[in-house]
XYZ file of C-alpha atoms in Angstrom:
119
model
C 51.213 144.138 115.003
C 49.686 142.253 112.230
C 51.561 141.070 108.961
C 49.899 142.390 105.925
C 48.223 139.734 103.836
C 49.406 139.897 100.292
C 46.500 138.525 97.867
C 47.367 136.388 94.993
C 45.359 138.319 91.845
C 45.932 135.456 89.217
C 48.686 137.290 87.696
C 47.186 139.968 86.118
C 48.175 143.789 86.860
C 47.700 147.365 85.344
C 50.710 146.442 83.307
C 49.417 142.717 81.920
C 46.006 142.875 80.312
C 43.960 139.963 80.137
C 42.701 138.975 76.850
C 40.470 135.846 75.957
C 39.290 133.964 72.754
C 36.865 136.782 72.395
C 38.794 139.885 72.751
C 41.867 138.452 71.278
C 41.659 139.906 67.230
C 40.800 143.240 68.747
C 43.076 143.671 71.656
C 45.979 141.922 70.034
C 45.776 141.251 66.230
C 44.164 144.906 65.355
C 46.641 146.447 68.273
C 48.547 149.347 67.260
C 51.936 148.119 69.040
C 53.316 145.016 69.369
C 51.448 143.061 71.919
C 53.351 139.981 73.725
C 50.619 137.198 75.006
C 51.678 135.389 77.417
C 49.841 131.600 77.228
C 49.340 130.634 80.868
C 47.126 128.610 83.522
C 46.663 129.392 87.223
C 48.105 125.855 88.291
C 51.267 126.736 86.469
C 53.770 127.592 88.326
C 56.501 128.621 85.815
C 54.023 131.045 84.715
C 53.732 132.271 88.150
C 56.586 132.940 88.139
C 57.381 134.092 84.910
C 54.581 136.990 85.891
C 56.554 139.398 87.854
C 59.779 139.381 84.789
C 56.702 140.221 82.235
C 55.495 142.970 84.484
C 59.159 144.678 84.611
C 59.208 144.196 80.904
C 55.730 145.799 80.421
C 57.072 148.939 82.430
C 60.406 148.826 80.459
C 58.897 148.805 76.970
C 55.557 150.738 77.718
C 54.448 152.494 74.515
C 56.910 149.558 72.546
C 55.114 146.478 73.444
C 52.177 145.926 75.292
C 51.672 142.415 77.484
C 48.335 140.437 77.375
C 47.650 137.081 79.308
C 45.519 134.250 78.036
C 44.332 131.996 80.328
C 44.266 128.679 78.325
C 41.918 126.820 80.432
C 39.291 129.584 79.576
C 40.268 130.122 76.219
C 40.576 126.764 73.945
C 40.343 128.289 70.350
C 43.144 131.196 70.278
C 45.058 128.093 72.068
C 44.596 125.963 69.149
C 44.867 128.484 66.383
C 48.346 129.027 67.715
C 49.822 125.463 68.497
C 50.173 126.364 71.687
C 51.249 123.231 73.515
C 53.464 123.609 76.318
C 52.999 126.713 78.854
C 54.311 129.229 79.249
C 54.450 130.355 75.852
C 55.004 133.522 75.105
C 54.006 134.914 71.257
C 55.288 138.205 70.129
C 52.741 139.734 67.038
C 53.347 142.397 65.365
C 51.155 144.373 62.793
C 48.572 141.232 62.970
C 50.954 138.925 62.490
C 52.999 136.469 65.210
C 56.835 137.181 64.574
C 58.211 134.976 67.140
C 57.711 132.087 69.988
C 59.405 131.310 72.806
C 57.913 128.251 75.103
C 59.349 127.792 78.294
C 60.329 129.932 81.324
C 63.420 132.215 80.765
C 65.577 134.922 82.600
C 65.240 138.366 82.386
C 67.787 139.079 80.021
C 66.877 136.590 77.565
C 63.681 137.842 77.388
C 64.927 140.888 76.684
C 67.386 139.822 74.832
C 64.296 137.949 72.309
C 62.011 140.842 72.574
C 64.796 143.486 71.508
C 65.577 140.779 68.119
C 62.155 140.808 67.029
C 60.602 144.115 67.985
């Protein structure tokens, strides 16, 4: 018998839409729930990792908060407009608006923890 293969897909799932510089005021500022963007890069690996918590949290809070990824290697402007300078970052906005930060890998709980404080 063979193994299966399990294929890498950059992260992105049904849960974790990606969004880019062009997409972003539509998909995420104009959004009609919050929307959490995670900042991230293929050679990162914290937000490789970070990936699979988001994913749970996307399927925890569906219809509360929606998850978006920007790639910031392919998306330089929505990087810049936000200060973005450390990865991942994860921005929480709300109505249009971003209502809180958090840079850095975290734990489960914390996330949850951050994302029940400011939803």
């Amino acid at each position: 018998r063979t193994k299966p293969v399990l294929l890498f897909k950059s992260g992105m799932s049904d849960i974790m839409r990606p969004v880019s510089d062009e997409t972003f005021e539509t998909d995420v500022l104009k959004s009609g729930t919050p929307v959490l963007v995670d900042f991230w890069a293929e050679w990162c690996s914290p937000c490789r990792a970070i990936a699979p918590v988001l994913e749970e949290l996307g399927k925890e809070y569906a219809g509360r908060v929606s998850i978006a990824k920007l790639n910031i290697d392919e998306n330089p402007v929505t990087l810049e407009n936000y200060g973005v300078k450390g990865i991942p970052t994860m921005i929480l906005f709300k109505d249009g608006k971003l209502v809180a930060k958090q840079v850095g890998p975290a734990p489960k709980h914390e996330l949850k923890a951050w994302l029940d404080k400011n939803l």
